[in-house]
mmCIF file with all atom_site columns, N, CA and C in Angstrom:
data_model
loop_
_atom_site.group_PDB
_atom_site.id
_atom_site.type_symbol
_atom_site.label_atom_id
_atom_site.label_alt_id
_atom_site.label_comp_id
_atom_site.label_asym_id
_atom_site.label_entity_id
_atom_site.label_seq_id
_atom_site.pdbx_PDB_ins_code
_atom_site.Cartn_x
_atom_site.Cartn_y
_atom_site.Cartn_z
_atom_site.occupancy
_atom_site.B_iso_or_equiv
_atom_site.pdbx_formal_charge
_atom_site.auth_seq_id
_atom_site.auth_comp_id
_atom_site.auth_asym_id
_atom_site.auth_atom_id
_atom_site.pdbx_PDB_model_num
ATOM 1   N N  . UNK A 1 1  ? 0.837   -1.159  0.026   1.00 95.00 ? 1  UNK A N  1
ATOM 2   C CA . UNK A 1 1  ? 0.022   0.006   0.031   1.00 95.00 ? 1  UNK A CA 1
ATOM 3   C C  . UNK A 1 1  ? 0.910   1.210   0.029   1.00 95.00 ? 1  UNK A C  1
ATOM 4   N N  . UNK A 1 2  ? 0.433   2.247   -0.754  1.00 97.00 ? 2  UNK A N  1
ATOM 5   C CA . UNK A 1 2  ? 1.205   3.492   -0.812  1.00 97.00 ? 2  UNK A CA 1
ATOM 6   C C  . UNK A 1 2  ? 0.335   4.642   -0.411  1.00 97.00 ? 2  UNK A C  1
ATOM 7   N N  . UNK A 1 3  ? 0.885   5.713   0.091   1.00 98.00 ? 3  UNK A N  1
ATOM 8   C CA . UNK A 1 3  ? 0.210   6.926   0.356   1.00 98.00 ? 3  UNK A CA 1
ATOM 9   C C  . UNK A 1 3  ? 0.380   7.904   -0.721  1.00 98.00 ? 3  UNK A C  1
ATOM 10  N N  . UNK A 1 4  ? -0.712  8.463   -1.250  1.00 98.00 ? 4  UNK A N  1
ATOM 11  C CA . UNK A 1 4  ? -0.683  9.465   -2.318  1.00 98.00 ? 4  UNK A CA 1
ATOM 12  C C  . UNK A 1 4  ? -1.612  10.643  -1.905  1.00 98.00 ? 4  UNK A C  1
ATOM 13  N N  . UNK A 1 5  ? -1.399  11.765  -2.589  1.00 98.00 ? 5  UNK A N  1
ATOM 14  C CA . UNK A 1 5  ? -2.222  12.941  -2.272  1.00 98.00 ? 5  UNK A CA 1
ATOM 15  C C  . UNK A 1 5  ? -3.180  13.270  -3.356  1.00 98.00 ? 5  UNK A C  1
ATOM 16  N N  . UNK A 1 6  ? -4.473  13.279  -3.004  1.00 98.00 ? 6  UNK A N  1
ATOM 17  C CA . UNK A 1 6  ? -5.524  13.537  -4.010  1.00 98.00 ? 6  UNK A CA 1
ATOM 18  C C  . UNK A 1 6  ? -5.438  15.101  -4.381  1.00 98.00 ? 6  UNK A C  1
ATOM 19  N N  . UNK A 1 7  ? -6.119  15.438  -5.444  1.00 97.00 ? 7  UNK A N  1
ATOM 20  C CA . UNK A 1 7  ? -6.109  16.763  -5.896  1.00 97.00 ? 7  UNK A CA 1
ATOM 21  C C  . UNK A 1 7  ? -6.604  17.736  -4.895  1.00 97.00 ? 7  UNK A C  1
ATOM 22  N N  . UNK A 1 8  ? -7.447  17.309  -3.898  1.00 97.00 ? 8  UNK A N  1
ATOM 23  C CA . UNK A 1 8  ? -7.983  18.205  -2.881  1.00 97.00 ? 8  UNK A CA 1
ATOM 24  C C  . UNK A 1 8  ? -7.108  18.227  -1.663  1.00 97.00 ? 8  UNK A C  1
ATOM 25  N N  . UNK A 1 9  ? -5.856  17.764  -1.792  1.00 97.00 ? 9  UNK A N  1
ATOM 26  C CA . UNK A 1 9  ? -4.843  17.748  -0.702  1.00 97.00 ? 9  UNK A CA 1
ATOM 27  C C  . UNK A 1 9  ? -5.077  16.732  0.383   1.00 97.00 ? 9  UNK A C  1
ATOM 28  N N  . UNK A 1 10 ? -5.994  15.818  0.151   1.00 98.00 ? 10 UNK A N  1
ATOM 29  C CA . UNK A 1 10 ? -6.231  14.712  1.115   1.00 98.00 ? 10 UNK A CA 1
ATOM 30  C C  . UNK A 1 10 ? -5.297  13.533  0.797   1.00 98.00 ? 10 UNK A C  1
ATOM 31  N N  . UNK A 1 11 ? -4.652  13.077  1.828   1.00 98.00 ? 11 UNK A N  1
ATOM 32  C CA . UNK A 1 11 ? -3.813  11.787  1.662   1.00 98.00 ? 11 UNK A CA 1
ATOM 33  C C  . UNK A 1 11 ? -4.664  10.590  1.718   1.00 98.00 ? 11 UNK A C  1
ATOM 34  N N  . UNK A 1 12 ? -4.460  9.658   0.870   1.00 98.00 ? 12 UNK A N  1
ATOM 35  C CA . UNK A 1 12 ? -5.223  8.428   0.883   1.00 98.00 ? 12 UNK A CA 1
ATOM 36  C C  . UNK A 1 12 ? -4.184  7.286   0.650   1.00 98.00 ? 12 UNK A C  1
ATOM 37  N N  . UNK A 1 13 ? -4.561  6.109   1.079   1.00 98.00 ? 13 UNK A N  1
ATOM 38  C CA . UNK A 1 13 ? -3.723  4.975   0.868   1.00 98.00 ? 13 UNK A CA 1
ATOM 39  C C  . UNK A 1 13 ? -4.297  4.064   -0.206  1.00 98.00 ? 13 UNK A C  1
ATOM 40  N N  . UNK A 1 14 ? -3.438  3.719   -1.177  1.00 97.00 ? 14 UNK A N  1
ATOM 41  C CA . UNK A 1 14 ? -3.890  2.959   -2.310  1.00 97.00 ? 14 UNK A CA 1
ATOM 42  C C  . UNK A 1 14 ? -3.235  1.590   -2.340  1.00 97.00 ? 14 UNK A C  1
ATOM 43  N N  . UNK A 1 15 ? -3.946  0.595   -2.655  1.00 97.00 ? 15 UNK A N  1
ATOM 44  C CA . UNK A 1 15 ? -3.323  -0.735  -2.828  1.00 97.00 ? 15 UNK A CA 1
ATOM 45  C C  . UNK A 1 15 ? -2.666  -0.800  -4.212  1.00 97.00 ? 15 UNK A C  1
ATOM 46  N N  . UNK A 1 16 ? -1.374  -0.712  -4.261  1.00 94.00 ? 16 UNK A N  1
ATOM 47  C CA . UNK A 1 16 ? -0.741  -0.559  -5.514  1.00 94.00 ? 16 UNK A CA 1
ATOM 48  C C  . UNK A 1 16 ? -0.874  -1.834  -6.368  1.00 94.00 ? 16 UNK A C  1
ATOM 49  N N  . UNK A 1 17 ? -1.237  -2.964  -5.855  1.00 95.00 ? 17 UNK A N  1
ATOM 50  C CA . UNK A 1 17 ? -1.473  -4.144  -6.637  1.00 95.00 ? 17 UNK A CA 1
ATOM 51  C C  . UNK A 1 17 ? -2.733  -3.994  -7.473  1.00 95.00 ? 17 UNK A C  1
ATOM 52  N N  . UNK A 1 18 ? -3.573  -2.977  -7.197  1.00 97.00 ? 18 UNK A N  1
ATOM 53  C CA . UNK A 1 18 ? -4.854  -2.760  -7.951  1.00 97.00 ? 18 UNK A CA 1
ATOM 54  C C  . UNK A 1 18 ? -4.680  -1.677  -9.069  1.00 97.00 ? 18 UNK A C  1
ATOM 55  N N  . UNK A 1 19 ? -3.453  -1.063  -9.072  1.00 97.00 ? 19 UNK A N  1
ATOM 56  C CA . UNK A 1 19 ? -3.291  0.013   -10.115 1.00 97.00 ? 19 UNK A CA 1
ATOM 57  C C  . UNK A 1 19 ? -3.181  -0.655  -11.516 1.00 97.00 ? 19 UNK A C  1
ATOM 58  N N  . UNK A 1 20 ? -4.013  -0.237  -12.440 1.00 97.00 ? 20 UNK A N  1
ATOM 59  C CA . UNK A 1 20 ? -3.944  -0.719  -13.781 1.00 97.00 ? 20 UNK A CA 1
ATOM 60  C C  . UNK A 1 20 ? -3.199  0.298   -14.697 1.00 97.00 ? 20 UNK A C  1
ATOM 61  N N  . UNK A 1 21 ? -3.513  1.575   -14.543 1.00 97.00 ? 21 UNK A N  1
ATOM 62  C CA . UNK A 1 21 ? -2.930  2.640   -15.371 1.00 97.00 ? 21 UNK A CA 1
ATOM 63  C C  . UNK A 1 21 ? -2.610  3.836   -14.448 1.00 97.00 ? 21 UNK A C  1
ATOM 64  N N  . UNK A 1 22 ? -1.531  4.515   -14.858 1.00 97.00 ? 22 UNK A N  1
ATOM 65  C CA . UNK A 1 22 ? -1.204  5.857   -14.277 1.00 97.00 ? 22 UNK A CA 1
ATOM 66  C C  . UNK A 1 22 ? -0.962  6.771   -15.462 1.00 97.00 ? 22 UNK A C  1
ATOM 67  N N  . UNK A 1 23 ? -1.759  7.834   -15.528 1.00 97.00 ? 23 UNK A N  1
ATOM 68  C CA . UNK A 1 23 ? -1.706  8.724   -16.637 1.00 97.00 ? 23 UNK A CA 1
ATOM 69  C C  . UNK A 1 23 ? -1.448  10.187  -16.184 1.00 97.00 ? 23 UNK A C  1
ATOM 70  N N  . UNK A 1 24 ? -0.889  10.948  -17.035 1.00 96.00 ? 24 UNK A N  1
ATOM 71  C CA . UNK A 1 24 ? -0.640  12.366  -16.820 1.00 96.00 ? 24 UNK A CA 1
ATOM 72  C C  . UNK A 1 24 ? -1.493  13.088  -17.845 1.00 96.00 ? 24 UNK A C  1
ATOM 73  N N  . UNK A 1 25 ? -2.636  13.718  -17.414 1.00 89.00 ? 25 UNK A N  1
ATOM 74  C CA . UNK A 1 25 ? -3.558  14.275  -18.358 1.00 89.00 ? 25 UNK A CA 1
ATOM 75  C C  . UNK A 1 25 ? -4.108  15.699  -18.033 1.00 89.00 ? 25 UNK A C  1
ATOM 76  N N  . UNK A 1 26 ? -3.553  16.720  -17.678 1.00 91.00 ? 26 UNK A N  1
ATOM 77  C CA . UNK A 1 26 ? -2.152  16.821  -17.174 1.00 91.00 ? 26 UNK A CA 1
ATOM 78  C C  . UNK A 1 26 ? -2.076  16.477  -15.688 1.00 91.00 ? 26 UNK A C  1
ATOM 79  N N  . UNK A 1 27 ? -3.220  16.343  -14.953 1.00 95.00 ? 27 UNK A N  1
ATOM 80  C CA . UNK A 1 27 ? -3.139  15.826  -13.600 1.00 95.00 ? 27 UNK A CA 1
ATOM 81  C C  . UNK A 1 27 ? -2.874  14.361  -13.659 1.00 95.00 ? 27 UNK A C  1
ATOM 82  N N  . UNK A 1 28 ? -2.171  13.855  -12.614 1.00 98.00 ? 28 UNK A N  1
ATOM 83  C CA . UNK A 1 28 ? -1.903  12.429  -12.600 1.00 98.00 ? 28 UNK A CA 1
ATOM 84  C C  . UNK A 1 28 ? -3.213  11.700  -12.186 1.00 98.00 ? 28 UNK A C  1
ATOM 85  N N  . UNK A 1 29 ? -3.586  10.727  -12.944 1.00 98.00 ? 29 UNK A N  1
ATOM 86  C CA . UNK A 1 29 ? -4.748  9.907   -12.731 1.00 98.00 ? 29 UNK A CA 1
ATOM 87  C C  . UNK A 1 29 ? -4.382  8.428   -12.625 1.00 98.00 ? 29 UNK A C  1
ATOM 88  N N  . UNK A 1 30 ? -4.823  7.807   -11.499 1.00 98.00 ? 30 UNK A N  1
ATOM 89  C CA . UNK A 1 30 ? -4.672  6.423   -11.362 1.00 98.00 ? 30 UNK A CA 1
ATOM 90  C C  . UNK A 1 30 ? -6.011  5.804   -11.723 1.00 98.00 ? 30 UNK A C  1
ATOM 91  N N  . UNK A 1 31 ? -5.912  4.715   -12.501 1.00 98.00 ? 31 UNK A N  1
ATOM 92  C CA . UNK A 1 31 ? -7.129  3.940   -12.793 1.00 98.00 ? 31 UNK A CA 1
ATOM 93  C C  . UNK A 1 31 ? -6.826  2.540   -12.167 1.00 98.00 ? 31 UNK A C  1
ATOM 94  N N  . UNK A 1 32 ? -7.745  2.086   -11.401 1.00 98.00 ? 32 UNK A N  1
ATOM 95  C CA . UNK A 1 32 ? -7.636  0.789   -10.709 1.00 98.00 ? 32 UNK A CA 1
ATOM 96  C C  . UNK A 1 32 ? -8.202  -0.296  -11.550 1.00 98.00 ? 32 UNK A C  1
ATOM 97  N N  . UNK A 1 33 ? -7.939  -1.555  -11.205 1.00 97.00 ? 33 UNK A N  1
ATOM 98  C CA . UNK A 1 33 ? -8.419  -2.715  -11.926 1.00 97.00 ? 33 UNK A CA 1
ATOM 99  C C  . UNK A 1 33 ? -9.947  -2.804  -11.776 1.00 97.00 ? 33 UNK A C  1
ATOM 100 N N  . UNK A 1 34 ? -10.518 -2.124  -10.786 1.00 96.00 ? 34 UNK A N  1
ATOM 101 C CA . UNK A 1 34 ? -11.972 -2.083  -10.642 1.00 96.00 ? 34 UNK A CA 1
ATOM 102 C C  . UNK A 1 34 ? -12.614 -0.912  -11.452 1.00 96.00 ? 34 UNK A C  1
ATOM 103 N N  . UNK A 1 35 ? -11.816 -0.155  -12.048 1.00 97.00 ? 35 UNK A N  1
ATOM 104 C CA . UNK A 1 35 ? -12.370 0.912   -12.936 1.00 97.00 ? 35 UNK A CA 1
ATOM 105 C C  . UNK A 1 35 ? -12.402 2.312   -12.210 1.00 97.00 ? 35 UNK A C  1
ATOM 106 N N  . UNK A 1 36 ? -12.083 2.326   -10.968 1.00 97.00 ? 36 UNK A N  1
ATOM 107 C CA . UNK A 1 36 ? -12.138 3.601   -10.140 1.00 97.00 ? 36 UNK A CA 1
ATOM 108 C C  . UNK A 1 36 ? -10.981 4.508   -10.673 1.00 97.00 ? 36 UNK A C  1
ATOM 109 N N  . UNK A 1 37 ? -11.226 5.818   -10.764 1.00 97.00 ? 37 UNK A N  1
ATOM 110 C CA . UNK A 1 37 ? -10.253 6.748   -11.136 1.00 97.00 ? 37 UNK A CA 1
ATOM 111 C C  . UNK A 1 37 ? -9.942  7.705   -9.989  1.00 97.00 ? 37 UNK A C  1
ATOM 112 N N  . UNK A 1 38 ? -8.678  7.953   -9.715  1.00 98.00 ? 38 UNK A N  1
ATOM 113 C CA . UNK A 1 38 ? -8.262  8.820   -8.596  1.00 98.00 ? 38 UNK A CA 1
ATOM 114 C C  . UNK A 1 38 ? -7.295  9.866   -9.188  1.00 98.00 ? 38 UNK A C  1
ATOM 115 N N  . UNK A 1 39 ? -7.719  11.106  -8.999  1.00 98.00 ? 39 UNK A N  1
ATOM 116 C CA . UNK A 1 39 ? -6.846  12.244  -9.510  1.00 98.00 ? 39 UNK A CA 1
ATOM 117 C C  . UNK A 1 39 ? -5.949  12.753  -8.407  1.00 98.00 ? 39 UNK A C  1
ATOM 118 N N  . UNK A 1 40 ? -4.687  12.845  -8.712  1.00 98.00 ? 40 UNK A N  1
ATOM 119 C CA . UNK A 1 40 ? -3.680  13.153  -7.669  1.00 98.00 ? 40 UNK A CA 1
ATOM 120 C C  . UNK A 1 40 ? -2.921  14.407  -7.921  1.00 98.00 ? 40 UNK A C  1
ATOM 121 N N  . UNK A 1 41 ? -2.312  14.888  -6.787  1.00 97.00 ? 41 UNK A N  1
ATOM 122 C CA . UNK A 1 41 ? -1.287  16.040  -6.866  1.00 97.00 ? 41 UNK A CA 1
ATOM 123 C C  . UNK A 1 41 ? 0.074   15.418  -7.218  1.00 97.00 ? 41 UNK A C  1
ATOM 124 N N  . UNK A 1 42 ? 0.257   14.187  -6.743  1.00 97.00 ? 42 UNK A N  1
ATOM 125 C CA . UNK A 1 42 ? 1.622   13.547  -7.019  1.00 97.00 ? 42 UNK A CA 1
ATOM 126 C C  . UNK A 1 42 ? 1.796   13.404  -8.499  1.00 97.00 ? 42 UNK A C  1
ATOM 127 N N  . UNK A 1 43 ? 3.034   13.482  -8.902  1.00 97.00 ? 43 UNK A N  1
ATOM 128 C CA . UNK A 1 43 ? 3.409   13.283  -10.337 1.00 97.00 ? 43 UNK A CA 1
ATOM 129 C C  . UNK A 1 43 ? 3.423   11.704  -10.627 1.00 97.00 ? 43 UNK A C  1
ATOM 130 N N  . UNK A 1 44 ? 3.434   11.407  -11.884 1.00 97.00 ? 44 UNK A N  1
ATOM 131 C CA . UNK A 1 44 ? 3.549   10.002  -12.291 1.00 97.00 ? 44 UNK A CA 1
ATOM 132 C C  . UNK A 1 44 ? 4.850   9.421   -11.721 1.00 97.00 ? 44 UNK A C  1
ATOM 133 N N  . UNK A 1 45 ? 5.978   10.171  -11.848 1.00 97.00 ? 45 UNK A N  1
ATOM 134 C CA . UNK A 1 45 ? 7.265   9.772   -11.295 1.00 97.00 ? 45 UNK A CA 1
ATOM 135 C C  . UNK A 1 45 ? 7.200   9.477   -9.778  1.00 97.00 ? 45 UNK A C  1
ATOM 136 N N  . UNK A 1 46 ? 6.559   10.340  -9.060  1.00 97.00 ? 46 UNK A N  1
ATOM 137 C CA . UNK A 1 46 ? 6.395   10.216  -7.617  1.00 97.00 ? 46 UNK A CA 1
ATOM 138 C C  . UNK A 1 46 ? 5.605   8.860   -7.305  1.00 97.00 ? 46 UNK A C  1
ATOM 139 N N  . UNK A 1 47 ? 4.546   8.638   -8.030  1.00 98.00 ? 47 UNK A N  1
ATOM 140 C CA . UNK A 1 47 ? 3.789   7.473   -7.744  1.00 98.00 ? 47 UNK A CA 1
ATOM 141 C C  . UNK A 1 47 ? 4.590   6.182   -8.047  1.00 98.00 ? 47 UNK A C  1
ATOM 142 N N  . UNK A 1 48 ? 5.322   6.221   -9.176  1.00 97.00 ? 48 UNK A N  1
ATOM 143 C CA . UNK A 1 48 ? 6.148   5.112   -9.548  1.00 97.00 ? 48 UNK A CA 1
ATOM 144 C C  . UNK A 1 48 ? 7.237   4.862   -8.496  1.00 97.00 ? 48 UNK A C  1
ATOM 145 N N  . UNK A 1 49 ? 7.868   5.925   -7.984  1.00 97.00 ? 49 UNK A N  1
ATOM 146 C CA . UNK A 1 49 ? 8.914   5.787   -6.967  1.00 97.00 ? 49 UNK A CA 1
ATOM 147 C C  . UNK A 1 49 ? 8.307   5.103   -5.654  1.00 97.00 ? 49 UNK A C  1
ATOM 148 N N  . UNK A 1 50 ? 7.090   5.470   -5.363  1.00 97.00 ? 50 UNK A N  1
ATOM 149 C CA . UNK A 1 50 ? 6.412   4.913   -4.120  1.00 97.00 ? 50 UNK A CA 1
ATOM 150 C C  . UNK A 1 50 ? 6.099   3.439   -4.356  1.00 97.00 ? 50 UNK A C  1
ATOM 151 N N  . UNK A 1 51 ? 5.636   3.079   -5.571  1.00 97.00 ? 51 UNK A N  1
ATOM 152 C CA . UNK A 1 51 ? 5.322   1.673   -5.858  1.00 97.00 ? 51 UNK A CA 1
ATOM 153 C C  . UNK A 1 51 ? 6.588   0.858   -5.856  1.00 97.00 ? 51 UNK A C  1
ATOM 154 N N  . UNK A 1 52 ? 7.674   1.317   -6.440  1.00 96.00 ? 52 UNK A N  1
ATOM 155 C CA . UNK A 1 52 ? 8.950   0.595   -6.517  1.00 96.00 ? 52 UNK A CA 1
ATOM 156 C C  . UNK A 1 52 ? 9.459   0.431   -5.032  1.00 96.00 ? 52 UNK A C  1
ATOM 157 N N  . UNK A 1 53 ? 9.438   1.439   -4.235  1.00 96.00 ? 53 UNK A N  1
ATOM 158 C CA . UNK A 1 53 ? 9.898   1.393   -2.882  1.00 96.00 ? 53 UNK A CA 1
ATOM 159 C C  . UNK A 1 53 ? 9.099   0.354   -2.079  1.00 96.00 ? 53 UNK A C  1
ATOM 160 N N  . UNK A 1 54 ? 7.749   0.410   -2.282  1.00 95.00 ? 54 UNK A N  1
ATOM 161 C CA . UNK A 1 54 ? 6.881   -0.512  -1.566  1.00 95.00 ? 54 UNK A CA 1
ATOM 162 C C  . UNK A 1 54 ? 7.195   -2.004  -1.967  1.00 95.00 ? 54 UNK A C  1
ATOM 163 N N  . UNK A 1 55 ? 7.276   -2.239  -3.242  1.00 94.00 ? 55 UNK A N  1
ATOM 164 C CA . UNK A 1 55 ? 7.563   -3.537  -3.804  1.00 94.00 ? 55 UNK A CA 1
ATOM 165 C C  . UNK A 1 55 ? 8.923   -4.036  -3.259  1.00 94.00 ? 55 UNK A C  1
ATOM 166 N N  . UNK A 1 56 ? 9.900   -3.153  -3.191  1.00 92.00 ? 56 UNK A N  1
ATOM 167 C CA . UNK A 1 56 ? 11.224  -3.462  -2.690  1.00 92.00 ? 56 UNK A CA 1
ATOM 168 C C  . UNK A 1 56 ? 11.187  -3.951  -1.256  1.00 92.00 ? 56 UNK A C  1
ATOM 169 N N  . UNK A 1 57 ? 10.452  -3.231  -0.419  1.00 89.00 ? 57 UNK A N  1
ATOM 170 C CA . UNK A 1 57 ? 10.243  -3.585  1.015   1.00 89.00 ? 57 UNK A CA 1
ATOM 171 C C  . UNK A 1 57 ? 9.690   -4.932  1.122   1.00 89.00 ? 57 UNK A C  1
ATOM 172 N N  . UNK A 1 58 ? 8.617   -5.210  0.338   1.00 86.00 ? 58 UNK A N  1
ATOM 173 C CA . UNK A 1 58 ? 7.948   -6.503  0.411   1.00 86.00 ? 58 UNK A CA 1
ATOM 174 C C  . UNK A 1 58 ? 8.886   -7.631  -0.002  1.00 86.00 ? 58 UNK A C  1
ATOM 175 N N  . UNK A 1 59 ? 9.633   -7.410  -1.133  1.00 83.00 ? 59 UNK A N  1
ATOM 176 C CA . UNK A 1 59 ? 10.553  -8.439  -1.528  1.00 83.00 ? 59 UNK A CA 1
ATOM 177 C C  . UNK A 1 59 ? 11.672  -8.713  -0.487  1.00 83.00 ? 59 UNK A C  1
ATOM 178 N N  . UNK A 1 60 ? 12.154  -7.666  0.176   1.00 77.00 ? 60 UNK A N  1
ATOM 179 C CA . UNK A 1 60 ? 13.123  -7.828  1.206   1.00 77.00 ? 60 UNK A CA 1
ATOM 180 C C  . UNK A 1 60 ? 12.627  -8.641  2.396   1.00 77.00 ? 60 UNK A C  1
ATOM 181 N N  . UNK A 1 61 ? 11.359  -8.426  2.782   1.00 71.00 ? 61 UNK A N  1
ATOM 182 C CA . UNK A 1 61 ? 10.740  -9.165  3.844   1.00 71.00 ? 61 UNK A CA 1
ATOM 183 C C  . UNK A 1 61 ? 10.614  -10.608 3.499   1.00 71.00 ? 61 UNK A C  1
ATOM 184 N N  . UNK A 1 62 ? 10.164  -10.866 2.265   1.00 73.00 ? 62 UNK A N  1
ATOM 185 C CA . UNK A 1 62 ? 10.004  -12.248 1.769   1.00 73.00 ? 62 UNK A CA 1
ATOM 186 C C  . UNK A 1 62 ? 11.338  -12.998 1.763   1.00 73.00 ? 62 UNK A C  1
ATOM 187 N N  . UNK A 1 63 ? 12.426  -12.281 1.286   1.00 73.00 ? 63 UNK A N  1
ATOM 188 C CA . UNK A 1 63 ? 13.690  -12.928 1.208   1.00 73.00 ? 63 UNK A CA 1
ATOM 189 C C  . UNK A 1 63 ? 14.283  -13.229 2.601   1.00 73.00 ? 63 UNK A C  1
ATOM 190 N N  . UNK A 1 64 ? 13.914  -12.372 3.523   1.00 74.00 ? 64 UNK A N  1
ATOM 191 C CA . UNK A 1 64 ? 14.462  -12.657 4.972   1.00 74.00 ? 64 UNK A CA 1
ATOM 192 C C  . UNK A 1 64 ? 13.757  -13.838 5.664   1.00 74.00 ? 64 UNK A C  1
ATOM 193 N N  . UNK A 1 65 ? 12.620  -14.220 5.164   1.00 72.00 ? 65 UNK A N  1
ATOM 194 C CA . UNK A 1 65 ? 11.906  -15.381 5.717   1.00 72.00 ? 65 UNK A CA 1
ATOM 195 C C  . UNK A 1 65 ? 12.465  -16.613 5.431   1.00 72.00 ? 65 UNK A C  1
#
């Protein structure tokens, strides 16, 4: 799960496994596998960095087990 900031400055937590698309139109928009769209203040690059960091933490935990 990653924390992102919606266009109205509210922080929300998103399950990054449900992200289907990330678009810059010009606002960053996440489309989930359920079809929900979330408009963000975060840039596409920021969202990608958060997803990569989260996945890295998960993989390190699994490797340590």
